[in-house]
mmCIF file of C-alpha atoms and ligand atoms in Angstrom:
data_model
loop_
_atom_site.group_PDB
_atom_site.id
_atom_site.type_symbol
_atom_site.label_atom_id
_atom_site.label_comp_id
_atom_site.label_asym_id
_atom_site.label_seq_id
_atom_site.Cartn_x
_atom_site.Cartn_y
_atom_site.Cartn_z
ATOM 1 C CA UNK A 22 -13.246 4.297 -13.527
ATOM 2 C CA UNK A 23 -15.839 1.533 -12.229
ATOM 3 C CA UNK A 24 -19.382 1.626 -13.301
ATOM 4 C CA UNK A 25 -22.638 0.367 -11.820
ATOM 5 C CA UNK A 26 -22.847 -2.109 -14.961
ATOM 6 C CA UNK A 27 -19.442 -3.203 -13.953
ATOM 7 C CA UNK A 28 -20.843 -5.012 -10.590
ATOM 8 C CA UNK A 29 -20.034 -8.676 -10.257
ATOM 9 C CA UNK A 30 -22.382 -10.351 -8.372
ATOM 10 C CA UNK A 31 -20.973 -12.782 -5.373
ATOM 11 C CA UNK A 32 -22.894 -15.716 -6.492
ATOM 12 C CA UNK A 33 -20.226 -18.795 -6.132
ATOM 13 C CA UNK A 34 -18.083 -18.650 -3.254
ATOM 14 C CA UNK A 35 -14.176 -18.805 -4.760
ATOM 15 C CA UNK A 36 -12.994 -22.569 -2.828
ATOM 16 C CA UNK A 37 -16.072 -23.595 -4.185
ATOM 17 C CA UNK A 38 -18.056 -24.004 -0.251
ATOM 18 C CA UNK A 39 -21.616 -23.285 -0.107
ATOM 19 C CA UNK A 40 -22.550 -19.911 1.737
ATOM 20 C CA UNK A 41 -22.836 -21.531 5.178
ATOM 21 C CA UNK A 42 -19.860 -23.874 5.097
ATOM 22 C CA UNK A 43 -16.793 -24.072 7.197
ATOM 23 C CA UNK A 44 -13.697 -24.975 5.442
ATOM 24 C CA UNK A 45 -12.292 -28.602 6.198
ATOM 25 C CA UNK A 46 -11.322 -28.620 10.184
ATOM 26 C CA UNK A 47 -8.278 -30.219 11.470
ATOM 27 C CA UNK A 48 -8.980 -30.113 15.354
ATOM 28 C CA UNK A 49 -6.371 -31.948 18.148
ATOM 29 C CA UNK A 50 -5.270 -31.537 21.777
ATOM 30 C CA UNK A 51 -2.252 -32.577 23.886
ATOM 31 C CA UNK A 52 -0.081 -31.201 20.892
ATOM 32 C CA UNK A 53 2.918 -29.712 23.166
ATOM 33 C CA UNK A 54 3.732 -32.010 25.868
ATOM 34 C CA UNK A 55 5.616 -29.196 28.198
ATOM 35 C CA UNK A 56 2.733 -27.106 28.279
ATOM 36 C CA UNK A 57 -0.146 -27.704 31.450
ATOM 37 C CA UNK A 58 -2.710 -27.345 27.713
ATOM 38 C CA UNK A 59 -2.552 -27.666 24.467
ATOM 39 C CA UNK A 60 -4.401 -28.081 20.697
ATOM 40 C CA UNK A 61 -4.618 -26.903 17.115
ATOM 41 C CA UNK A 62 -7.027 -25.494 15.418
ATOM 42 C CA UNK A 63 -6.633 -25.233 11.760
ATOM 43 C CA UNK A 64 -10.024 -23.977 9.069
ATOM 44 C CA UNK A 65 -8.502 -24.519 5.722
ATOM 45 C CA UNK A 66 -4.917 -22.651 5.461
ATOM 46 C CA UNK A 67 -5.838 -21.136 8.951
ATOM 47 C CA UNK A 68 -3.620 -23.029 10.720
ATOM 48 C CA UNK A 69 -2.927 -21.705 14.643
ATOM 49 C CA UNK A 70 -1.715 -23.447 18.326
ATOM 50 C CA UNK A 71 -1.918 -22.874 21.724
ATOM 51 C CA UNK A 72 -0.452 -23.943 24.727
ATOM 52 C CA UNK A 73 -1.381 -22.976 27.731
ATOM 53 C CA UNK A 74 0.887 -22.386 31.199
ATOM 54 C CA UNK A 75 -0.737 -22.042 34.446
ATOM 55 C CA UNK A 76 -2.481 -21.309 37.057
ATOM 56 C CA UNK A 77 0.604 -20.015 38.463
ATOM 57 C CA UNK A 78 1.583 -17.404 41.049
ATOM 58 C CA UNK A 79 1.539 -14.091 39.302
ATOM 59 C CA UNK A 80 4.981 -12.003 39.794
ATOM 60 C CA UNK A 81 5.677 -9.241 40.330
ATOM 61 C CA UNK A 82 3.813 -10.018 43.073
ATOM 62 C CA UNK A 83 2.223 -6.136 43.427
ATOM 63 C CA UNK A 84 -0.224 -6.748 40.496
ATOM 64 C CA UNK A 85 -1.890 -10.232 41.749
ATOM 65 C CA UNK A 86 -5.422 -9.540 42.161
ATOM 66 C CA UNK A 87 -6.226 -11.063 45.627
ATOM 67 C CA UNK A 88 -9.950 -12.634 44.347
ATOM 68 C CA UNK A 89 -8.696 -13.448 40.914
ATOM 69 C CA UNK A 90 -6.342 -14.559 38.722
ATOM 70 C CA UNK A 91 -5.779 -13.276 35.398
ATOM 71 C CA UNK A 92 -5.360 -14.443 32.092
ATOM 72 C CA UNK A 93 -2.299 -13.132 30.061
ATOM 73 C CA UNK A 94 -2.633 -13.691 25.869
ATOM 74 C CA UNK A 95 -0.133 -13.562 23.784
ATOM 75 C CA UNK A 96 -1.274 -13.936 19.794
ATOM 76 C CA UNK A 97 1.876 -14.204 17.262
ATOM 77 C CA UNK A 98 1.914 -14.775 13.532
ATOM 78 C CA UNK A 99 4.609 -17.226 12.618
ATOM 79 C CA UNK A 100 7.155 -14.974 9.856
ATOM 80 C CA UNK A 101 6.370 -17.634 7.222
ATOM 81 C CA UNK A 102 2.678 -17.891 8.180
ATOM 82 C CA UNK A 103 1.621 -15.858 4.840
ATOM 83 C CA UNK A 104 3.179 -15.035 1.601
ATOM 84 C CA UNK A 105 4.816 -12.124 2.277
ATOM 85 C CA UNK A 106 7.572 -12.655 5.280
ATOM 86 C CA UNK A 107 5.601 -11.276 8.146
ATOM 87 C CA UNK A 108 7.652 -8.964 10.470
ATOM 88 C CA UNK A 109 8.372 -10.742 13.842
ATOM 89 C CA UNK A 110 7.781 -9.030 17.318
ATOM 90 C CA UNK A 111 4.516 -7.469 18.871
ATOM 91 C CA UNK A 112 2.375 -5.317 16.582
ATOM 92 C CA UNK A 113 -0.598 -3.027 17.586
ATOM 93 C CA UNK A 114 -2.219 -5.915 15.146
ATOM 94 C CA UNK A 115 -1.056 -8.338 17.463
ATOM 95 C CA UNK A 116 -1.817 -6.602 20.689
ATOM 96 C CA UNK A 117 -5.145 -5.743 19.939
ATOM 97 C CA UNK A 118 -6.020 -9.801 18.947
ATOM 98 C CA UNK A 119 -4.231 -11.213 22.081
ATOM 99 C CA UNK A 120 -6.344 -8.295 24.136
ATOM 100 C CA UNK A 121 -9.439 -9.368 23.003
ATOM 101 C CA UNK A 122 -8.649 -12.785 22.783
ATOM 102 C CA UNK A 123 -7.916 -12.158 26.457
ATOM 103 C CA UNK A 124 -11.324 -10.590 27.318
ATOM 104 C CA UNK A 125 -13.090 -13.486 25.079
ATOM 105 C CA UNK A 126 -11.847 -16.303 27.661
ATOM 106 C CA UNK A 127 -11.811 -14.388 30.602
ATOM 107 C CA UNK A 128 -15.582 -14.267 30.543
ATOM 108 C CA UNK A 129 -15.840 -17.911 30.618
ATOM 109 C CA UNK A 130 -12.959 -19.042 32.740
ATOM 110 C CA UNK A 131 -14.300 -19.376 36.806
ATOM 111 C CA UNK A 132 -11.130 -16.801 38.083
ATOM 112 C CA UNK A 133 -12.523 -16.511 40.740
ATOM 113 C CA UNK A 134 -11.143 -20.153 41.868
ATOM 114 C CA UNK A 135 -7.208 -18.832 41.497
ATOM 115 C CA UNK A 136 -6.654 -15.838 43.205
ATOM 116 C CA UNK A 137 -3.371 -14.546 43.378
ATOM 117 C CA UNK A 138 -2.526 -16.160 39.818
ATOM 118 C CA UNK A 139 -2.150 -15.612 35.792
ATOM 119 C CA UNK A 140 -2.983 -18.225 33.331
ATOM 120 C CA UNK A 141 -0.820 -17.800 30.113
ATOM 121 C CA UNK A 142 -2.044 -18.535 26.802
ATOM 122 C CA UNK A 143 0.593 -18.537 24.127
ATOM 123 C CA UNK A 144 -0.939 -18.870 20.741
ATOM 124 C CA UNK A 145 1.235 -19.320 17.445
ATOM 125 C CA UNK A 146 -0.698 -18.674 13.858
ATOM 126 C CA UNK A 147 1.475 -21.082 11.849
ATOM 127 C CA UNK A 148 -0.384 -20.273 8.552
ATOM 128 C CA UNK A 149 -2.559 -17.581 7.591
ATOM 129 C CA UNK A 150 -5.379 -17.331 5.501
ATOM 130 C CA UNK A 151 -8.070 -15.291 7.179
ATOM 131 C CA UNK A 152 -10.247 -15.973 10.445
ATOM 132 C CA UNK A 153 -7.118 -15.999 12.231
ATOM 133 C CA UNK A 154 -8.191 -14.817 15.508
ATOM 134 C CA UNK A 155 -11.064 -17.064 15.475
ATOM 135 C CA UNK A 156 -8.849 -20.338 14.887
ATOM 136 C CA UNK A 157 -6.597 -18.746 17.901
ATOM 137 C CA UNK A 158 -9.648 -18.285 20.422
ATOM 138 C CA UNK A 159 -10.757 -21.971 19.084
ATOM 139 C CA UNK A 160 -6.981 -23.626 20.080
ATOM 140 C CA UNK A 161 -6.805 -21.492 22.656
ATOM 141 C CA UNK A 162 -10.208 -22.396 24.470
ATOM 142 C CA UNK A 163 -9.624 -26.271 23.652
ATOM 143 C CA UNK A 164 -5.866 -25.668 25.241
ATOM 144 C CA UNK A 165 -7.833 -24.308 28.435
ATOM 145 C CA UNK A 166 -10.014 -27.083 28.680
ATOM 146 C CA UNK A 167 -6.934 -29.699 27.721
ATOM 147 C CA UNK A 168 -5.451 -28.323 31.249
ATOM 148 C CA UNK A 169 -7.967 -28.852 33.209
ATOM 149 C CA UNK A 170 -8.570 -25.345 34.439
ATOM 150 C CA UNK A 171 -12.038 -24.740 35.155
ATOM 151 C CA UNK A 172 -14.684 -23.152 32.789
ATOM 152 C CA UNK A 173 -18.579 -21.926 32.954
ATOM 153 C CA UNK A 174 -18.809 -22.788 29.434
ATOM 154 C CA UNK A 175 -16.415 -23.285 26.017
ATOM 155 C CA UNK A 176 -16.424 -20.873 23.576
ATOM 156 C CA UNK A 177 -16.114 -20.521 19.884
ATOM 157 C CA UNK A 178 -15.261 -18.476 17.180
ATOM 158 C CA UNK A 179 -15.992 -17.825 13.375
ATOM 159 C CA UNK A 180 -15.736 -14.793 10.739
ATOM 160 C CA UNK A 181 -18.822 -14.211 9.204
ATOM 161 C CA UNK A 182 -18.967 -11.611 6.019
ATOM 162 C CA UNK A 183 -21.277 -9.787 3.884
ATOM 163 C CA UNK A 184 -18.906 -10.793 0.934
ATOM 164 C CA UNK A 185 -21.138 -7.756 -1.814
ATOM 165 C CA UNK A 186 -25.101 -9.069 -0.759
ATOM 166 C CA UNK A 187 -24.122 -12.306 0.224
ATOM 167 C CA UNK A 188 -23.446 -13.638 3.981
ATOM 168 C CA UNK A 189 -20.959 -16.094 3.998
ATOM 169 C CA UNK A 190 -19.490 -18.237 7.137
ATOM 170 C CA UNK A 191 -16.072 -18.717 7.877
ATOM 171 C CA UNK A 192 -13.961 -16.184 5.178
ATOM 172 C CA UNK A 193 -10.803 -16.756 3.582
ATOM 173 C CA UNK A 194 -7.682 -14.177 2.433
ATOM 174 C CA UNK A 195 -9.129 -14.050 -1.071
ATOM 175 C CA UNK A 196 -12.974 -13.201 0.180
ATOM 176 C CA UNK A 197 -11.703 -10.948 2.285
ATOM 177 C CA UNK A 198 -9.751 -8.936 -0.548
ATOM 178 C CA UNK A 199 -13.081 -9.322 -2.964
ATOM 179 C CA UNK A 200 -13.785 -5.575 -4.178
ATOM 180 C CA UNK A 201 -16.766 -6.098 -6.380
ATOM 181 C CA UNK A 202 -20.312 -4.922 -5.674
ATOM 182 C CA UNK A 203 -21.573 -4.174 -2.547
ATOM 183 C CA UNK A 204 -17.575 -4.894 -1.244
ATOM 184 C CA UNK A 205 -16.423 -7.296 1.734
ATOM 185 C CA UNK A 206 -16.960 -6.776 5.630
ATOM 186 C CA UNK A 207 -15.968 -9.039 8.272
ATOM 187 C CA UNK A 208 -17.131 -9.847 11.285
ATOM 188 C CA UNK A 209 -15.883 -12.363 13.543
ATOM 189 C CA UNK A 210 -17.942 -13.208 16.406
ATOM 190 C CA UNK A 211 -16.954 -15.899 19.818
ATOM 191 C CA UNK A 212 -19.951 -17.413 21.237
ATOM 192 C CA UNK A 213 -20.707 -19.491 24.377
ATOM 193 C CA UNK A 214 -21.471 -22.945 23.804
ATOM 194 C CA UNK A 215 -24.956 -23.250 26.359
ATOM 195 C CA UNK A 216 -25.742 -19.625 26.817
ATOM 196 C CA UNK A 217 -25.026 -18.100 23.243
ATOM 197 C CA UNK A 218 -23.783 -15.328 24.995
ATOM 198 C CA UNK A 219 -21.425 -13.282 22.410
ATOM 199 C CA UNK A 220 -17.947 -12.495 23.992
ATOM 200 C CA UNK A 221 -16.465 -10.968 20.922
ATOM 201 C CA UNK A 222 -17.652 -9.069 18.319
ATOM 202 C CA UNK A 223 -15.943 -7.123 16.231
ATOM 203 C CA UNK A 224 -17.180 -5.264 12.471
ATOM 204 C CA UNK A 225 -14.975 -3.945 9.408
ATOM 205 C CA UNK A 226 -16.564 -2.955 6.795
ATOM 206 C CA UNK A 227 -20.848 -1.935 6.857
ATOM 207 C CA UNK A 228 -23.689 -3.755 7.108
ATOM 208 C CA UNK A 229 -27.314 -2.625 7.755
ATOM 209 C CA UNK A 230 -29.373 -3.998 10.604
ATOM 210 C CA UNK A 231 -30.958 -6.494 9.027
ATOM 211 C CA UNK A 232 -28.345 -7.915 7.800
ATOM 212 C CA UNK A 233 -26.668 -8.193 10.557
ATOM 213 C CA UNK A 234 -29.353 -10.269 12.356
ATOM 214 C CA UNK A 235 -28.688 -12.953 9.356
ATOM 215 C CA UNK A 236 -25.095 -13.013 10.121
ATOM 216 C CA UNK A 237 -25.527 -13.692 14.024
ATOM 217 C CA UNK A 238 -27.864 -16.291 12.795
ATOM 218 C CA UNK A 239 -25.084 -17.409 10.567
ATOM 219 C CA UNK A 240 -22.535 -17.521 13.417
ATOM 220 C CA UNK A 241 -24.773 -19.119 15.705
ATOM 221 C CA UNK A 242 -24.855 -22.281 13.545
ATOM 222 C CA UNK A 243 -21.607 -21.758 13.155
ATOM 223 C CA UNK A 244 -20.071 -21.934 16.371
ATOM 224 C CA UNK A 245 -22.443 -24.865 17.155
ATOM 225 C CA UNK A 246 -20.768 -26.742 14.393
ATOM 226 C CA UNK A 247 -17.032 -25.941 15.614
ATOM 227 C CA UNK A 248 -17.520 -26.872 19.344
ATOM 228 C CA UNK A 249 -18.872 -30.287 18.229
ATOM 229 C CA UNK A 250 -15.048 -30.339 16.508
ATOM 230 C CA UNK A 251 -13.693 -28.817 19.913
ATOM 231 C CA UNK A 252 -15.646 -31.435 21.965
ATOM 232 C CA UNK A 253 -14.804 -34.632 19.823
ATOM 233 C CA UNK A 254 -10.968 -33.392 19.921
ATOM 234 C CA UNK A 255 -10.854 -32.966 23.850
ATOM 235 C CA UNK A 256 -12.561 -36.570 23.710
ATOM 236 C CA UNK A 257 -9.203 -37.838 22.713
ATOM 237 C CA UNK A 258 -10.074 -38.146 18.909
ATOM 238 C CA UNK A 259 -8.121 -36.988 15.797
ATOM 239 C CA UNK A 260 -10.154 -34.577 13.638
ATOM 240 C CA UNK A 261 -8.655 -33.766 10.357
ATOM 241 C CA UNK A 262 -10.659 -33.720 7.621
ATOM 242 C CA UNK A 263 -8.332 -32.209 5.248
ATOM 243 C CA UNK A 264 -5.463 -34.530 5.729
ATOM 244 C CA UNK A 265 -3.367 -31.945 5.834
ATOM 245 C CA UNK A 266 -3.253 -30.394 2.237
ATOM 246 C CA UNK A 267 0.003 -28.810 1.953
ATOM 247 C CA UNK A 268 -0.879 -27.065 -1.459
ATOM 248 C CA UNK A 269 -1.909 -23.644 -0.518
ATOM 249 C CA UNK A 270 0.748 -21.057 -0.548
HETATM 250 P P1 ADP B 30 -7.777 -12.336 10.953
HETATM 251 O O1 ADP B 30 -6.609 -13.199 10.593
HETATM 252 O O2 ADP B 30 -8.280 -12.625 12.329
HETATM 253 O O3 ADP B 30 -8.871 -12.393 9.909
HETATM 254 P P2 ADP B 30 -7.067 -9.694 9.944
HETATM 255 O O4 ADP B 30 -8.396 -9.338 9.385
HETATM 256 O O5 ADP B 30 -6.265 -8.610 10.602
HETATM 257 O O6 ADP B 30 -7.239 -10.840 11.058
HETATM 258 O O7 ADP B 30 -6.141 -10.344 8.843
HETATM 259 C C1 ADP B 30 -6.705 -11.052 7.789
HETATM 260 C C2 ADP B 30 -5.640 -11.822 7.072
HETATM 261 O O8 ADP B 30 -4.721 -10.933 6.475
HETATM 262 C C3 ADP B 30 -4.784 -12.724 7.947
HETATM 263 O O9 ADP B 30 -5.438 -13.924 8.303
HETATM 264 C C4 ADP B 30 -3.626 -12.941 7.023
HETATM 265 O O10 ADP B 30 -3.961 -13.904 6.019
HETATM 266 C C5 ADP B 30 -3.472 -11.570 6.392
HETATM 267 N N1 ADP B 30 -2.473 -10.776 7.122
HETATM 268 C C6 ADP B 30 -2.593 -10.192 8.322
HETATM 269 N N2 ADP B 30 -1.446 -9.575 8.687
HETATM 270 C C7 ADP B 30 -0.560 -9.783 7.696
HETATM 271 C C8 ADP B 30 0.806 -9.412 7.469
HETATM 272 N N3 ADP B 30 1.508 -8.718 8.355
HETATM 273 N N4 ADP B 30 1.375 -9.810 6.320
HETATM 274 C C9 ADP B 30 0.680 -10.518 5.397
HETATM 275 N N5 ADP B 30 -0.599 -10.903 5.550
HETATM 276 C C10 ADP B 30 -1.219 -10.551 6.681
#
């Protein structure tokens, strides 16, 4: 059985990143050429795509909304996007992510302008390692943006955890898993870029108040950080600042 004297302190982060670093970004648009949108967002081994279809007339035809359209997610891990062959098809995993994912750009995205329509949103993890929904929301609102269709503001999205005392930005697989101490919790959060209005927010694990202030702080500075990636990549330019290191799995 543990003991108290068996606690490891989190006091080095396991890639090595300081406490309030992102891993290496690799940020791009214009990355399907069928699709009306498109871009990649990869953190690390986080590697996802969207592409984005739309504004087009919604059928069946009964559940247009006649002073709105809607936007219809669909979030899918690739089989081979982690170790272990994930099972293909829709999971309540899956369903839940492209649901909020959903509600996370619907806030932003001015509706209002397509009634009568649905926006799809396709968005392929290719590789997993944590923060997955967040790289997803990240592709996906760049994709948005890539076609044109028209937005209050852009949004973005990070996992911040208490990894045992310690609040750390951006979490991989292997922080995620760490049992020691105090434990892991994760919370990812989406932000607006002007407003900092959070859109998603969601907590596993515990976490008193406090600390809790320090980790919207945390994601705050955070999401600042990735839209200046989002914004340089819908600018036309190439971000990759990991040129593509293929040694992970
Ligand atoms: P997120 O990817 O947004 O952090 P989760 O917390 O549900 O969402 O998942 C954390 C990580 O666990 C994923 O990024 C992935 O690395 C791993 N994972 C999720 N589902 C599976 C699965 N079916 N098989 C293997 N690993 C998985």
């Amino acid at each position: 059985m543990r003991q108290h004297w068996d606690k490891m302190p989190y006091t080095k982060r396991s890639d090595g990143r300081k406490m309030d670093e992102l891993r290496p970004i690799r940020a791009e648009v214009g990355i399907v050429p069928n699709a009306d949108g498109s871009a990649l967002f990869a953190s690390g081994k986080t590697v996802a795509i969207a592409a984005v279809y739309g504004p087009k007339p919604l059928h069946p035809a009964h559940m247009q909304k006649p002073d709105r359209g809607i936007i219809r997610c669909e979030y899918n891990m690739l089989p081979f996007s982690v170790g272990e062959r994930a099972r293909p098809g829709p999971s309540r995993r899956s369903k839940e992510i492209s649901m909020i994912t959903s509600n996370a750009l619907s806030s932003v995205v001015e509706l209002t302008r397509f009634p009568g329509t649905v926006i799809d949103v396709q968005i392929m993890i290719l590789q997993a390692d944590a923060g997955t929904r967040c790289a997803g929301i990240n592709a996906a609102a760049m994709a948005l943006a890539h076609a044109g269709v028209v937005m209050k503001e852009m949004i973005s999205s990070v996992s911040i955890g208490k990894i045992d005392d310690k609040i750390v930005t951006d979490i991989t697989k292997e922080e995620e898993d760490y049992s020691e101490g105090e434990g892991p919790t994760d919370i990812p959060f989406t932000m607006t870029s002007r407003k900092k209005d959070i859109v998603h927010l969601q907590l596993d694990g515990n976490i008193p108040v406090k600390r809790f202030k320090e980790a919207v702080e945390a994601s705050k500075i955070a999401c600042d950080k990735i839209l200046d990636y989002q914004v340089r990549a819908l600018k036309g330019e190439k971000i990759d600042e990991d040129k593509w290191k293929w040694n992970c799995l």
